[in-house]
Tab-separated table of C-alpha atoms in Angstrom:
chain	number	residue	atom	x	y	z
A	1435	UNK	CA	19.176	-26.009	-52.712
A	1436	UNK	CA	15.597	-26.276	-51.483
A	1437	UNK	CA	16.222	-29.879	-50.478
A	1438	UNK	CA	19.223	-28.769	-48.394
A	1439	UNK	CA	17.129	-26.087	-46.695
A	1440	UNK	CA	14.367	-28.589	-46.001
A	1441	UNK	CA	16.793	-31.040	-44.401
A	1442	UNK	CA	18.280	-28.252	-42.290
A	1443	UNK	CA	14.799	-27.146	-41.189
A	1444	UNK	CA	13.861	-30.730	-40.350
A	1445	UNK	CA	16.948	-31.216	-38.195
A	1446	UNK	CA	16.434	-27.926	-36.367
A	1447	UNK	CA	12.824	-28.971	-35.709
A	1448	UNK	CA	14.032	-32.300	-34.321
A	1449	UNK	CA	16.460	-30.485	-31.995
A	1450	UNK	CA	13.663	-28.225	-30.738
A	1451	UNK	CA	11.414	-31.251	-30.118
A	1452	UNK	CA	14.226	-33.016	-28.237
A	1453	UNK	CA	14.764	-29.886	-26.141
A	1454	UNK	CA	11.061	-29.867	-25.222
A	1455	UNK	CA	11.183	-33.591	-24.392
A	1456	UNK	CA	14.207	-32.980	-22.162
A	1457	UNK	CA	12.374	-30.226	-20.284
A	1458	UNK	CA	9.293	-32.442	-19.859
A	1459	UNK	CA	11.504	-35.289	-18.595
A	1460	UNK	CA	13.013	-32.881	-16.075
A	1461	UNK	CA	9.574	-31.827	-14.815
A	1462	UNK	CA	8.444	-35.451	-14.460
A	1463	UNK	CA	11.678	-36.319	-12.709
A	1464	UNK	CA	11.248	-33.702	-9.995
A	1465	UNK	CA	7.502	-34.262	-9.594
A	1466	UNK	CA	7.363	-38.062	-9.274
A	1467	UNK	CA	8.666	-40.168	-6.421
A	1468	UNK	CA	7.636	-41.474	-3.034
A	1469	UNK	CA	6.158	-38.016	-2.418
A	1470	UNK	CA	4.317	-36.830	-5.544
A	1471	UNK	CA	4.248	-33.095	-6.283
A	1472	UNK	CA	2.195	-31.508	-9.055
A	1473	UNK	CA	3.695	-29.088	-11.581
A	1474	UNK	CA	1.869	-26.038	-10.113
A	1475	UNK	CA	3.192	-26.985	-6.665
A	1476	UNK	CA	6.684	-27.302	-8.134
A	1477	UNK	CA	6.524	-23.814	-9.627
A	1478	UNK	CA	5.148	-22.425	-6.374
A	1479	UNK	CA	7.872	-24.111	-4.330
A	1480	UNK	CA	10.651	-22.819	-6.586
A	1481	UNK	CA	9.502	-19.249	-7.193
A	1482	UNK	CA	7.186	-18.354	-4.297
A	1483	UNK	CA	7.306	-20.535	-1.193
A	1484	UNK	CA	10.932	-20.680	-0.050
A	1485	UNK	CA	10.388	-22.327	3.328
A	1486	UNK	CA	7.860	-25.138	2.781
A	1487	UNK	CA	8.384	-28.905	2.731
A	1488	UNK	CA	7.907	-29.047	-1.034
A	1489	UNK	CA	10.687	-26.496	-1.475
A	1490	UNK	CA	13.137	-28.623	0.522
A	1491	UNK	CA	12.234	-31.832	-1.313
A	1492	UNK	CA	12.437	-30.255	-4.751
A	1493	UNK	CA	15.385	-27.914	-4.410
A	1494	UNK	CA	17.633	-29.923	-2.092
A	1495	UNK	CA	16.885	-33.470	-3.290
A	1496	UNK	CA	15.182	-33.829	-6.659
A	1497	UNK	CA	16.510	-30.920	-8.718
A	1498	UNK	CA	20.216	-31.680	-8.131
A	1499	UNK	CA	19.618	-35.396	-8.664
A	1500	UNK	CA	17.770	-34.767	-11.938
A	1501	UNK	CA	20.460	-32.364	-13.097
A	1502	UNK	CA	23.155	-34.936	-12.315
A	1503	UNK	CA	21.179	-37.549	-14.256
A	1504	UNK	CA	20.851	-35.217	-17.244
A	1505	UNK	CA	24.523	-34.225	-17.132
A	1506	UNK	CA	25.629	-37.874	-16.971
A	1507	UNK	CA	23.391	-38.611	-19.960
A	1508	UNK	CA	25.056	-35.782	-21.901
A	1509	UNK	CA	28.588	-36.979	-21.051
A	1510	UNK	CA	28.025	-40.641	-21.894
A	1511	UNK	CA	26.010	-39.951	-25.052
A	1512	UNK	CA	28.668	-37.606	-26.418
A	1513	UNK	CA	31.414	-40.080	-25.501
A	1514	UNK	CA	29.594	-42.904	-27.278
A	1515	UNK	CA	28.873	-40.834	-30.372
A	1516	UNK	CA	32.507	-39.716	-30.601
A	1517	UNK	CA	33.896	-43.234	-30.228
A	1518	UNK	CA	31.492	-44.744	-32.757
A	1519	UNK	CA	32.476	-42.066	-35.257
A	1520	UNK	CA	36.229	-42.147	-34.673
A	1521	UNK	CA	36.376	-45.952	-34.727
A	1522	UNK	CA	33.682	-46.333	-37.377
A	1523	UNK	CA	32.266	-49.171	-35.296
A	1524	UNK	CA	28.581	-49.348	-34.246
A	1525	UNK	CA	29.448	-51.204	-31.035
A	1526	UNK	CA	32.033	-48.711	-29.748
A	1527	UNK	CA	31.234	-47.140	-26.373
A	1528	UNK	CA	33.004	-46.069	-23.145
A	1529	UNK	CA	32.581	-49.621	-21.849
A	1530	UNK	CA	34.168	-51.079	-24.973
A	1531	UNK	CA	37.436	-49.143	-24.768
A	1532	UNK	CA	37.873	-49.799	-21.057
A	1533	UNK	CA	37.267	-46.331	-19.575
A	1534	UNK	CA	34.470	-47.602	-17.341
A	1535	UNK	CA	36.548	-50.547	-16.125
A	1536	UNK	CA	39.387	-48.222	-15.175
A	1537	UNK	CA	37.041	-45.977	-13.220
A	1538	UNK	CA	35.463	-49.044	-11.617
A	1539	UNK	CA	38.771	-50.401	-10.367
A	1540	UNK	CA	39.759	-47.050	-8.866
A	1541	UNK	CA	36.425	-46.579	-7.130
A	1542	UNK	CA	36.192	-50.149	-5.819
A	1543	UNK	CA	39.746	-49.931	-4.493
A	1544	UNK	CA	38.844	-46.889	-2.373
A	1545	UNK	CA	35.336	-47.994	-1.363
A	1546	UNK	CA	36.412	-51.490	-0.307
A	1547	UNK	CA	40.048	-51.265	0.793
A	1548	UNK	CA	40.005	-47.718	2.208
A	1549	UNK	CA	36.327	-46.998	3.023
A	1550	UNK	CA	37.235	-44.174	5.430
A	1551	UNK	CA	38.588	-42.192	2.476
A	1552	UNK	CA	35.422	-42.319	0.372
A	1553	UNK	CA	35.841	-38.622	-0.489
A	1554	UNK	CA	38.651	-39.769	-2.813
A	1555	UNK	CA	36.359	-41.969	-4.930
A	1556	UNK	CA	35.717	-39.379	-7.641
A	1557	UNK	CA	39.317	-38.168	-8.195
A	1558	UNK	CA	40.816	-41.682	-7.968
A	1559	UNK	CA	38.225	-43.187	-10.331
A	1560	UNK	CA	38.814	-40.308	-12.710
A	1561	UNK	CA	42.598	-40.813	-12.623
A	1562	UNK	CA	42.287	-44.583	-13.139
A	1563	UNK	CA	39.960	-44.062	-16.108
A	1564	UNK	CA	42.317	-41.669	-17.870
A	1565	UNK	CA	45.329	-43.892	-17.123
A	1566	UNK	CA	43.440	-46.862	-18.579
A	1567	UNK	CA	42.722	-44.927	-21.753
A	1568	UNK	CA	46.383	-44.014	-22.172
A	1569	UNK	CA	47.380	-47.640	-21.567
A	1570	UNK	CA	44.942	-48.891	-24.218
A	1571	UNK	CA	46.198	-46.268	-26.639
A	1572	UNK	CA	49.817	-47.367	-26.119
A	1573	UNK	CA	48.942	-51.056	-26.467
A	1574	UNK	CA	47.007	-50.469	-29.683
A	1575	UNK	CA	49.684	-48.278	-31.294
A	1576	UNK	CA	51.531	-49.846	-34.215
A	1577	UNK	CA	52.375	-47.502	-37.053
A	1578	UNK	CA	49.316	-45.510	-36.060
A	1579	UNK	CA	46.021	-46.296	-34.392
A	1580	UNK	CA	43.565	-48.642	-36.037
A	1581	UNK	CA	39.978	-48.531	-34.665
A	1582	UNK	CA	39.546	-52.305	-34.529
A	1583	UNK	CA	42.906	-52.760	-32.809
A	1584	UNK	CA	41.954	-50.229	-30.144
A	1585	UNK	CA	38.616	-51.902	-29.449
A	1586	UNK	CA	40.307	-55.292	-29.087
A	1587	UNK	CA	42.900	-53.771	-26.762
A	1588	UNK	CA	40.072	-52.183	-24.762
A	1589	UNK	CA	38.269	-55.510	-24.384
A	1590	UNK	CA	41.483	-57.189	-23.201
A	1591	UNK	CA	42.287	-54.449	-20.686
A	1592	UNK	CA	38.677	-54.390	-19.456
A	1593	UNK	CA	38.822	-58.128	-18.770
A	1594	UNK	CA	42.120	-57.715	-16.927
A	1595	UNK	CA	40.785	-54.859	-14.784
A	1596	UNK	CA	37.559	-56.770	-14.157
A	1597	UNK	CA	39.633	-59.622	-12.727
A	1598	UNK	CA	41.285	-57.231	-10.283
A	1599	UNK	CA	37.907	-55.810	-9.254
A	1600	UNK	CA	36.618	-59.318	-8.519
A	1601	UNK	CA	39.807	-60.117	-6.602
A	1602	UNK	CA	39.320	-57.101	-4.337
A	1603	UNK	CA	35.688	-58.042	-3.700
A	1604	UNK	CA	36.657	-61.629	-2.843
A	1605	UNK	CA	39.319	-60.569	-0.343
A	1606	UNK	CA	36.950	-58.098	1.372
A	1607	UNK	CA	33.544	-59.850	1.277
A	1608	UNK	CA	32.299	-57.939	4.329
A	1609	UNK	CA	32.695	-54.615	2.466
A	1610	UNK	CA	31.108	-55.552	-0.858
A	1611	UNK	CA	28.011	-53.554	0.045
A	1612	UNK	CA	30.098	-50.372	-0.006
A	1613	UNK	CA	30.830	-50.769	-3.719
A	1614	UNK	CA	27.536	-52.301	-4.859
A	1615	UNK	CA	25.895	-48.997	-5.763
A	1616	UNK	CA	28.893	-47.919	-7.796
A	1617	UNK	CA	29.172	-51.214	-9.663
A	1618	UNK	CA	25.586	-51.113	-10.941
A	1619	UNK	CA	25.373	-47.335	-11.382
A	1620	UNK	CA	23.317	-45.272	-8.969
A	1621	UNK	CA	22.047	-41.713	-8.623
A	1622	UNK	CA	20.982	-42.124	-4.997
A	1623	UNK	CA	21.813	-39.228	-2.659
A	1624	UNK	CA	23.263	-37.006	-5.390
A	1625	UNK	CA	23.530	-33.355	-4.353
A	1626	UNK	CA	24.407	-29.967	-5.776
A	1627	UNK	CA	28.063	-30.768	-5.032
A	1628	UNK	CA	27.939	-33.679	-7.491
A	1629	UNK	CA	26.310	-31.508	-10.141
A	1630	UNK	CA	28.921	-28.767	-9.712
A	1631	UNK	CA	31.638	-31.395	-10.148
A	1632	UNK	CA	30.087	-32.702	-13.386
A	1633	UNK	CA	28.670	-29.813	-15.386
A	1634	UNK	CA	32.009	-28.232	-16.451
A	1635	UNK	CA	33.011	-31.490	-18.174
A	1636	UNK	CA	29.668	-31.774	-19.942
A	1637	UNK	CA	29.782	-28.146	-21.116
A	1638	UNK	CA	33.416	-28.408	-22.209
A	1639	UNK	CA	32.749	-31.680	-24.038
A	1640	UNK	CA	29.667	-30.324	-25.794
A	1641	UNK	CA	31.450	-27.176	-26.977
A	1642	UNK	CA	34.603	-28.959	-28.185
A	1643	UNK	CA	32.622	-31.747	-29.854
A	1644	UNK	CA	30.481	-29.239	-31.722
A	1645	UNK	CA	33.494	-27.144	-32.791
A	1646	UNK	CA	35.258	-30.260	-34.127
A	1647	UNK	CA	32.159	-31.894	-35.618
A	1648	UNK	CA	33.169	-31.021	-39.198
A	1649	UNK	CA	36.499	-32.804	-38.724
A	1650	UNK	CA	34.702	-35.926	-37.561
A	1651	UNK	CA	32.425	-35.732	-40.600
A	1652	UNK	CA	35.542	-35.724	-42.784
A	1653	UNK	CA	37.127	-38.566	-40.797
A	1654	UNK	CA	34.007	-40.653	-41.410
A	1655	UNK	CA	34.773	-40.571	-45.156
A	1656	UNK	CA	37.745	-42.876	-44.605
A	1657	UNK	CA	41.433	-42.337	-43.874
A	1658	UNK	CA	42.530	-41.947	-47.494
A	1659	UNK	CA	39.896	-39.371	-48.401
A	1660	UNK	CA	40.380	-37.513	-45.099
A	1661	UNK	CA	44.146	-37.362	-45.707
A	1662	UNK	CA	43.533	-36.127	-49.239
A	1663	UNK	CA	41.378	-33.327	-47.815
A	1664	UNK	CA	44.248	-32.232	-45.578
A	1665	UNK	CA	43.036	-33.719	-42.288
A	1666	UNK	CA	45.747	-34.840	-39.865
A	1667	UNK	CA	44.095	-38.130	-38.988
A	1668	UNK	CA	46.167	-39.267	-36.027
A	1669	UNK	CA	46.055	-35.893	-34.314
A	1670	UNK	CA	42.275	-35.592	-34.743
A	1671	UNK	CA	41.761	-39.160	-33.568
A	1672	UNK	CA	43.852	-38.536	-30.431
A	1673	UNK	CA	41.882	-35.395	-29.580
A	1674	UNK	CA	38.528	-37.136	-29.978
A	1675	UNK	CA	39.571	-40.219	-28.000
A	1676	UNK	CA	40.919	-38.009	-25.195
A	1677	UNK	CA	37.681	-36.010	-25.171
A	1678	UNK	CA	35.527	-39.153	-25.065
A	1679	UNK	CA	37.650	-40.567	-22.245
A	1680	UNK	CA	37.369	-37.343	-20.266
A	1681	UNK	CA	33.576	-37.317	-20.604
A	1682	UNK	CA	33.181	-40.999	-19.727
A	1683	UNK	CA	35.633	-40.811	-16.823
A	1684	UNK	CA	33.924	-37.786	-15.272
A	1685	UNK	CA	30.580	-39.586	-15.449
A	1686	UNK	CA	31.780	-42.964	-14.187
A	1687	UNK	CA	33.713	-41.434	-11.314
A	1688	UNK	CA	30.550	-39.713	-10.098
A	1689	UNK	CA	27.666	-42.175	-10.578
A	1690	UNK	CA	29.345	-45.515	-11.237
A	1691	UNK	CA	29.337	-47.969	-14.120
A	1692	UNK	CA	26.321	-47.173	-16.277
A	1693	UNK	CA	26.090	-49.383	-19.327
A	1694	UNK	CA	24.325	-48.919	-22.681
A	1695	UNK	CA	23.832	-45.124	-22.499
A	1696	UNK	CA	26.844	-44.390	-24.681
A	1697	UNK	CA	25.926	-47.281	-26.954
A	1698	UNK	CA	22.245	-46.873	-27.724
A	1699	UNK	CA	21.659	-43.104	-27.608
A	1700	UNK	CA	23.890	-42.220	-30.609
A	1701	UNK	CA	22.219	-44.960	-32.647
A	1702	UNK	CA	18.710	-43.791	-31.818
A	1703	UNK	CA	19.763	-40.236	-32.653
A	1704	UNK	CA	21.122	-41.306	-36.050
A	1705	UNK	CA	17.791	-42.882	-36.868
A	1706	UNK	CA	15.954	-39.611	-36.378
A	1707	UNK	CA	18.453	-36.935	-37.395
A	1708	UNK	CA	21.114	-38.577	-39.573
A	1709	UNK	CA	24.895	-38.897	-39.262
A	1710	UNK	CA	25.946	-35.269	-39.654
A	1711	UNK	CA	27.809	-34.669	-36.386
A	1712	UNK	CA	26.953	-30.960	-36.394
A	1713	UNK	CA	23.422	-32.053	-35.518
A	1714	UNK	CA	24.141	-35.483	-34.060
A	1715	UNK	CA	26.153	-34.177	-31.096
A	1716	UNK	CA	23.543	-31.731	-29.708
A	1717	UNK	CA	20.740	-34.193	-30.472
A	1718	UNK	CA	22.567	-37.018	-28.664
A	1719	UNK	CA	23.202	-34.747	-25.688
A	1720	UNK	CA	19.511	-33.848	-25.396
A	1721	UNK	CA	18.297	-37.402	-25.908
A	1722	UNK	CA	20.878	-38.761	-23.458
A	1723	UNK	CA	19.846	-36.252	-20.801
A	1724	UNK	CA	16.124	-36.977	-21.198
A	1725	UNK	CA	16.679	-40.756	-21.273
A	1726	UNK	CA	18.743	-40.717	-18.073
A	1727	UNK	CA	16.183	-38.579	-16.250
A	1728	UNK	CA	13.394	-40.856	-17.475
A	1729	UNK	CA	15.234	-44.004	-16.324
A	1730	UNK	CA	15.999	-42.430	-12.947
A	1731	UNK	CA	12.323	-41.571	-12.492
A	1732	UNK	CA	11.351	-45.162	-13.315
A	1733	UNK	CA	13.980	-46.428	-10.871
A	1734	UNK	CA	12.414	-44.365	-8.080
A	1735	UNK	CA	8.751	-45.231	-8.642
A	1736	UNK	CA	8.581	-48.711	-10.206
A	1737	UNK	CA	9.038	-50.524	-6.863
A	1738	UNK	CA	7.909	-47.736	-4.543
A	1739	UNK	CA	8.858	-47.337	-1.694
A	1740	UNK	CA	12.013	-49.300	-2.584
A	1741	UNK	CA	14.380	-47.546	-4.992
A	1742	UNK	CA	16.404	-49.587	-7.468
A	1743	UNK	CA	19.680	-48.362	-9.026
A	1744	UNK	CA	19.231	-46.533	-12.312
A	1745	UNK	CA	21.862	-48.767	-13.908
A	1746	UNK	CA	19.505	-51.735	-13.643
A	1747	UNK	CA	16.711	-49.870	-15.439
A	1748	UNK	CA	19.152	-48.673	-18.092
A	1749	UNK	CA	20.381	-52.235	-18.692
A	1750	UNK	CA	16.822	-53.553	-19.001
A	1751	UNK	CA	16.143	-50.996	-21.721
A	1752	UNK	CA	19.554	-51.234	-23.357
A	1753	UNK	CA	19.941	-55.005	-23.562
A	1754	UNK	CA	17.102	-55.545	-26.100
A	1755	UNK	CA	18.501	-52.756	-28.265
A	1756	UNK	CA	21.973	-54.275	-28.040
A	1757	UNK	CA	20.557	-57.598	-29.247
A	1758	UNK	CA	18.959	-55.712	-32.119
A	1759	UNK	CA	22.411	-54.373	-33.001
A	1760	UNK	CA	23.924	-57.838	-32.923
A	1761	UNK	CA	21.183	-59.070	-35.253
A	1762	UNK	CA	22.381	-56.493	-37.781
A	1763	UNK	CA	19.531	-54.018	-37.435
A	1764	UNK	CA	21.874	-51.038	-37.552
A	1765	UNK	CA	24.771	-52.623	-39.341
A	1766	UNK	CA	25.601	-49.724	-41.560
A	1767	UNK	CA	24.253	-46.819	-39.586
A	1768	UNK	CA	27.632	-45.494	-38.510
A	1769	UNK	CA	28.918	-45.441	-42.046
A	1770	UNK	CA	25.906	-43.844	-43.688
């Protein structure tokens, strides 16, 4: 009993520490850049001086961008954690099941073929991502859904969609620049409008994931045990896959194809808080938000005054961790 209380206290402490780290990451994100602003100046600009230059820079440029970064981190981290749990595969992520490729094709189609209708990028990318998920689900269905079969179907569909993306870029070489930011993942020029479009999905996903976390814990025990405990496996799996697709699609349609976030954040979180999804989901959300804000800050200052897309920074950090996964460093983490 005492051991259970100690573990609970430890995990709550970890969540509090992650919350503090997220807040610190937010402060650094809005203070650093081409024009550096100290924390006291930030507080003054937000709460006192409503007309100064600092106020305009912070409130109109950096705060919405940082909030978008944090919200994207929440969406992708939750999506990755859900998929790794449902499929019981440490390499499952939004990229693996093809959601990102679907969003990419939709966005590139609008940005390159119909650049005058760029306001349609978000809804079209979102629709393509959800359609891709349904297609993969249909292709992988055979007397039920098997996790490995779905991942293989996702890889095949992603390759197919990637071929169409490359075809569009080849036929319109003079417009490639329009889609470059989306293809690598960028937070440049994000505004309050982008944040308002994203936060409902993040909040909805976080609430639903937390409410269903016990079911995912049961599903992790294996299909036979879960069935014996009265869990309707296929129904639960469908709900979780739909939720993960919704979160990943909303993120990809807004900031582009960001790799590794949904892959590495759930693994790092498991290392520090364990595999109980009641704690893993909120911890992944906080760590994903802080990591995205940190990477965006690095992207803005590392080559000052030139800004590089955040997707490049994320890939530079994620690739070594991915290699670590392939070497078997976290081979059994999803199952434990």
